[in-house]
Amino acid sequence: RGNHDSDTQLWALNAVTGAAIWNSPHAAQWENYEAPAVTDEGIWVNGGAYGGRYGFTPSGSQMFFRSMTQVDGWTPSISAGRLFTWVAGTFQEHNPTDGNSLWSLAVNNLTYSNTGVTAISGDSALVITSTDLVCIDLPSRSVRWRKSALFNGTPAIAGDHAFAIKGKTVESYALADGTPGSVVTVPEFITSGQPLLVMDHLFVSGANNTYVVRRSDSAVVQTLTGGGLLSYSGGMLVVA
């Protein structure tokens, strides 16, 4: 729930009934939030009256607040117990307990448009900038490769490949070296934010329809009426 400093909270809800379990107020302005990053060890969110990140315990107690550039539309990422952010052109790793920065990498111009959600798997992290898709090598803390194009939304990783939306297509690249892979094309501009990869299929949607794509040959095998943001849970595709 976001409504300036006086009425912004992180909520925990019962997954079956939707009943509130707890809520924890935190500072904010009238911002747009992505979903929190959640593990059994904690919960991490974008927040702060003038930009920043919060960490909470699983029971809702605040662990820390650390200031960052004032920009919204992002959320931290957690991978193998490590906490990362991609904000205003800088990719950072933070201590998940106290929020302190461990290291940072200036990936692109330090502008608000170079902000979003990362995709992380193993030793690879993906970010989308205003000009390219970037793969970051976590062990060396450096850029492994870049692909220049007007990508949008959030990248995704499945197996040993990166996936990113560009207009009416989803392009893929080998994580190891950026070698181009398959390209999926659908009839309308993709607005679902992130490619959803479930087993041997890929799901994306536009303003009008949702498309089910067979990954083995990039063919659209089903078109569902209606589009939106996509997620998958308990064997069900959810379109919001």
Tab-separated table of C-alpha atoms in Angstrom:
chain	number	residue	atom	x	y	z
A	1	ARG	CA	0.000	0.000	0.000
A	2	GLY	CA	1.566	3.315	-1.034
A	3	ASN	CA	0.182	6.733	-0.091
A	4	HIS	CA	2.994	9.071	1.036
A	5	ASP	CA	4.659	8.998	4.474
A	6	SER	CA	1.453	8.965	6.469
A	7	ASP	CA	-0.125	5.907	4.841
A	8	THR	CA	2.384	3.509	3.271
A	9	GLN	CA	2.800	-0.026	4.614
A	10	LEU	CA	4.254	-3.406	3.767
A	11	TRP	CA	1.527	-6.009	4.268
A	12	ALA	CA	1.655	-9.756	4.865
A	13	LEU	CA	-1.526	-11.612	3.906
A	14	ASN	CA	-2.754	-15.146	4.402
A	15	ALA	CA	-2.341	-16.801	0.986
A	16	VAL	CA	-5.564	-18.807	1.354
A	17	THR	CA	-7.986	-16.321	2.905
A	18	GLY	CA	-6.367	-12.950	2.130
A	19	ALA	CA	-6.648	-11.963	5.795
A	20	ALA	CA	-4.030	-9.524	7.073
A	21	ILE	CA	-1.286	-11.088	9.209
A	22	TRP	CA	0.704	-7.900	9.872
A	23	ASN	CA	1.552	-4.563	8.329
A	24	SER	CA	4.673	-2.437	8.774
A	25	PRO	CA	4.614	1.300	7.984
A	26	HIS	CA	7.541	2.855	6.135
A	27	ALA	CA	8.413	6.190	4.570
A	28	ALA	CA	7.561	6.903	0.930
A	29	GLN	CA	6.159	9.457	-1.455
A	30	TRP	CA	3.430	8.735	-4.040
A	31	GLU	CA	5.492	6.094	-5.812
A	32	ASN	CA	4.949	3.013	-7.957
A	33	TYR	CA	6.245	-0.170	-6.378
A	34	GLU	CA	7.193	-3.545	-7.754
A	35	ALA	CA	6.589	-6.627	-5.596
A	36	PRO	CA	8.912	-7.077	-2.593
A	37	ALA	CA	11.782	-9.562	-2.679
A	38	VAL	CA	10.866	-12.298	-0.173
A	39	THR	CA	12.728	-15.267	1.318
A	40	ASP	CA	12.516	-17.182	4.594
A	41	GLU	CA	15.226	-14.839	5.902
A	42	GLY	CA	13.598	-11.494	5.154
A	43	ILE	CA	11.710	-9.057	2.920
A	44	TRP	CA	13.296	-6.184	0.979
A	45	VAL	CA	11.522	-3.250	-0.679
A	46	ASN	CA	12.051	0.115	-2.361
A	47	GLY	CA	10.987	2.968	-0.100
A	48	GLY	CA	11.946	6.151	1.705
A	49	ALA	CA	10.640	9.702	1.422
A	50	TYR	CA	13.635	10.618	-0.750
A	51	GLY	CA	14.605	7.197	-2.112
A	52	GLY	CA	16.081	4.108	-0.537
A	53	ARG	CA	15.674	0.476	0.417
A	54	TYR	CA	14.214	-1.232	3.472
A	55	GLY	CA	14.808	-4.653	4.942
A	56	PHE	CA	12.240	-6.364	7.170
A	57	THR	CA	12.237	-9.632	9.101
A	58	PRO	CA	9.689	-12.305	8.104
A	59	SER	CA	7.546	-11.110	11.033
A	60	GLY	CA	7.545	-7.496	9.786
A	61	SER	CA	10.134	-5.846	12.048
A	62	GLN	CA	12.370	-3.325	10.276
A	63	MET	CA	15.989	-4.460	9.970
A	64	PHE	CA	17.339	-1.378	8.210
A	65	PHE	CA	16.791	1.589	5.935
A	66	ARG	CA	19.501	2.863	3.568
A	67	SER	CA	19.155	5.938	1.346
A	68	MET	CA	19.459	5.664	-2.438
A	69	THR	CA	18.683	7.807	-5.489
A	70	GLN	CA	15.052	8.946	-5.437
A	71	VAL	CA	13.485	6.920	-8.235
A	72	ASP	CA	10.693	4.335	-8.207
A	73	GLY	CA	9.595	1.420	-10.394
A	74	TRP	CA	12.182	-1.052	-9.061
A	75	THR	CA	12.563	-3.668	-6.366
A	76	PRO	CA	15.577	-5.488	-4.900
A	77	SER	CA	16.521	-8.976	-6.098
A	78	ILE	CA	17.628	-11.919	-3.948
A	79	SER	CA	19.703	-14.810	-5.281
A	80	ALA	CA	21.434	-17.473	-3.174
A	81	GLY	CA	21.076	-15.261	-0.114
A	82	ARG	CA	22.636	-12.226	-1.838
A	83	LEU	CA	20.822	-8.892	-2.197
A	84	PHE	CA	21.115	-6.764	-5.374
A	85	THR	CA	19.632	-3.545	-6.781
A	86	TRP	CA	19.589	-1.841	-10.182
A	87	VAL	CA	18.925	1.872	-9.674
A	88	ALA	CA	19.867	4.957	-11.743
A	89	GLY	CA	22.530	3.213	-13.830
A	90	THR	CA	24.268	1.460	-10.932
A	91	PHE	CA	24.154	-2.260	-10.139
A	92	GLN	CA	24.928	-2.955	-6.480
A	93	GLU	CA	25.229	-5.801	-4.019
A	94	HIS	CA	24.180	-5.102	-0.431
A	95	ASN	CA	24.474	-6.880	2.887
A	96	PRO	CA	20.979	-8.386	3.316
A	97	THR	CA	21.048	-7.946	7.112
A	98	ASP	CA	22.152	-4.326	7.523
A	99	GLY	CA	21.711	-2.992	3.962
A	100	ASN	CA	25.266	-1.693	3.591
A	101	SER	CA	26.675	-1.619	0.055
A	102	LEU	CA	29.278	-4.317	-0.611
A	103	TRP	CA	30.239	-3.252	-4.139
A	104	SER	CA	28.798	-1.366	-7.093
A	105	LEU	CA	29.205	-1.204	-10.854
A	106	ALA	CA	28.294	1.800	-13.021
A	107	VAL	CA	26.649	0.057	-15.985
A	108	ASN	CA	25.217	2.987	-17.930
A	109	ASN	CA	24.500	6.694	-17.617
A	110	LEU	CA	23.478	7.528	-14.064
A	111	THR	CA	19.940	8.494	-15.042
A	112	TYR	CA	16.509	7.590	-13.674
A	113	SER	CA	15.608	5.639	-16.822
A	114	ASN	CA	18.349	3.109	-16.078
A	115	THR	CA	16.380	1.559	-13.232
A	116	GLY	CA	14.359	-1.618	-12.845
A	117	VAL	CA	14.330	-5.233	-11.758
A	118	THR	CA	17.232	-7.595	-12.358
A	119	ALA	CA	17.196	-11.253	-13.371
A	120	ILE	CA	19.874	-13.312	-11.615
A	121	SER	CA	20.972	-16.933	-11.917
A	122	GLY	CA	24.259	-18.458	-10.783
A	123	ASP	CA	27.103	-16.109	-11.696
A	124	SER	CA	25.034	-13.989	-14.116
A	125	ALA	CA	22.826	-10.909	-13.657
A	126	LEU	CA	20.800	-9.174	-16.365
A	127	VAL	CA	19.665	-5.551	-16.470
A	128	ILE	CA	17.922	-3.495	-19.148
A	129	THR	CA	19.162	0.057	-19.693
A	130	SER	CA	17.759	2.803	-21.894
A	131	THR	CA	20.031	1.583	-24.707
A	132	ASP	CA	20.840	-2.102	-24.210
A	133	LEU	CA	20.536	-5.456	-22.487
A	134	VAL	CA	23.536	-6.031	-20.212
A	135	CYS	CA	24.852	-9.260	-18.715
A	136	ILE	CA	26.947	-8.756	-15.570
A	137	ASP	CA	29.529	-11.325	-14.459
A	138	LEU	CA	29.095	-11.525	-10.676
A	139	PRO	CA	32.463	-13.149	-9.784
A	140	SER	CA	34.478	-10.468	-11.618
A	141	ARG	CA	31.980	-7.654	-10.904
A	142	SER	CA	32.172	-6.521	-14.515
A	143	VAL	CA	30.100	-6.391	-17.694
A	144	ARG	CA	30.322	-9.684	-19.580
A	145	TRP	CA	28.449	-8.543	-22.712
A	146	ARG	CA	25.960	-5.973	-24.051
A	147	LYS	CA	23.333	-6.075	-26.782
A	148	SER	CA	22.304	-2.658	-28.078
A	149	ALA	CA	18.578	-2.257	-28.799
A	150	LEU	CA	15.472	-0.675	-27.309
A	151	PHE	CA	14.495	-3.491	-24.967
A	152	ASN	CA	11.738	-2.915	-22.432
A	153	GLY	CA	10.434	-4.384	-19.214
A	154	THR	CA	12.401	-6.866	-17.120
A	155	PRO	CA	14.742	-9.545	-18.500
A	156	ALA	CA	14.429	-13.222	-17.636
A	157	ILE	CA	16.732	-16.239	-17.401
A	158	ALA	CA	15.909	-19.854	-18.210
A	159	GLY	CA	18.644	-22.485	-18.329
A	160	ASP	CA	21.719	-20.983	-19.943
A	161	HIS	CA	19.912	-18.236	-21.884
A	162	ALA	CA	18.820	-14.651	-21.319
A	163	PHE	CA	15.440	-13.422	-22.604
A	164	ALA	CA	14.309	-9.837	-23.186
A	165	ILE	CA	11.306	-8.115	-24.756
A	166	LYS	CA	11.762	-5.816	-27.752
A	167	GLY	CA	8.560	-4.489	-29.320
A	168	LYS	CA	6.646	-7.480	-30.668
A	169	THR	CA	9.502	-9.929	-30.085
A	170	VAL	CA	11.295	-11.777	-27.308
A	171	GLU	CA	14.981	-12.211	-28.103
A	172	SER	CA	17.312	-14.691	-26.448
A	173	TYR	CA	21.078	-14.805	-25.930
A	174	ALA	CA	23.540	-17.266	-24.444
A	175	LEU	CA	24.472	-16.181	-20.935
A	176	ALA	CA	28.071	-17.264	-21.433
A	177	ASP	CA	28.947	-14.999	-24.364
A	178	GLY	CA	25.821	-13.282	-25.725
A	179	THR	CA	25.467	-15.477	-28.815
A	180	PRO	CA	21.982	-14.812	-30.284
A	181	GLY	CA	19.422	-17.578	-29.888
A	182	SER	CA	15.800	-17.993	-30.890
A	183	VAL	CA	13.474	-15.041	-31.515
A	184	VAL	CA	9.769	-15.203	-30.649
A	185	THR	CA	7.397	-12.899	-32.564
A	186	VAL	CA	3.755	-12.200	-31.667
A	187	PRO	CA	1.164	-10.056	-33.530
A	188	GLU	CA	1.118	-7.092	-31.099
A	189	PHE	CA	3.449	-5.068	-28.914
A	190	ILE	CA	4.292	-6.950	-25.745
A	191	THR	CA	3.214	-5.148	-22.576
A	192	SER	CA	3.423	-7.916	-19.973
A	193	GLY	CA	6.679	-6.598	-18.538
A	194	GLN	CA	8.746	-9.800	-18.361
A	195	PRO	CA	8.861	-12.991	-20.416
A	196	LEU	CA	7.301	-15.774	-18.338
A	197	LEU	CA	9.128	-19.065	-18.920
A	198	VAL	CA	7.489	-22.226	-17.593
A	199	MET	CA	9.107	-25.544	-18.515
A	200	ASP	CA	9.050	-25.770	-22.324
A	201	HIS	CA	6.757	-22.785	-22.963
A	202	LEU	CA	7.038	-18.994	-22.932
A	203	PHE	CA	4.140	-16.644	-22.124
A	204	VAL	CA	3.775	-12.968	-23.052
A	205	SER	CA	0.836	-10.656	-23.562
A	206	GLY	CA	-0.167	-7.438	-25.260
A	207	ALA	CA	-3.114	-5.123	-24.743
A	208	ASN	CA	-5.524	-7.584	-26.355
A	209	ASN	CA	-4.261	-11.153	-25.999
A	210	THR	CA	-1.938	-13.513	-24.151
A	211	TYR	CA	0.298	-15.786	-26.228
A	212	VAL	CA	1.537	-19.264	-25.375
A	213	VAL	CA	4.757	-20.021	-27.257
A	214	ARG	CA	6.445	-23.406	-27.667
A	215	ARG	CA	10.108	-22.778	-26.963
A	216	SER	CA	11.442	-25.610	-29.118
A	217	ASP	CA	10.431	-23.882	-32.370
A	218	SER	CA	9.228	-20.405	-31.189
A	219	ALA	CA	5.726	-21.121	-32.512
A	220	VAL	CA	2.618	-19.528	-30.985
A	221	VAL	CA	0.540	-22.566	-30.041
A	222	GLN	CA	-2.352	-20.818	-28.264
A	223	THR	CA	-3.833	-17.334	-28.082
A	224	LEU	CA	-5.889	-16.388	-25.026
A	225	THR	CA	-8.248	-13.422	-25.031
A	226	GLY	CA	-7.116	-10.612	-22.744
A	227	GLY	CA	-3.723	-9.322	-21.705
A	228	GLY	CA	-1.983	-8.064	-18.594
A	229	LEU	CA	0.866	-8.808	-16.223
A	230	LEU	CA	1.567	-12.540	-16.068
A	231	SER	CA	2.493	-14.914	-13.259
A	232	TYR	CA	2.340	-18.656	-12.724
A	233	SER	CA	1.554	-20.502	-9.494
A	234	GLY	CA	0.117	-23.871	-8.532
A	235	GLY	CA	-0.305	-24.921	-12.131
A	236	MET	CA	-2.326	-21.805	-12.973
A	237	LEU	CA	-1.516	-18.901	-15.282
A	238	VAL	CA	-2.622	-15.629	-13.681
A	239	VAL	CA	-3.260	-12.539	-15.832
A	240	ALA	CA	-3.682	-9.293	-13.909
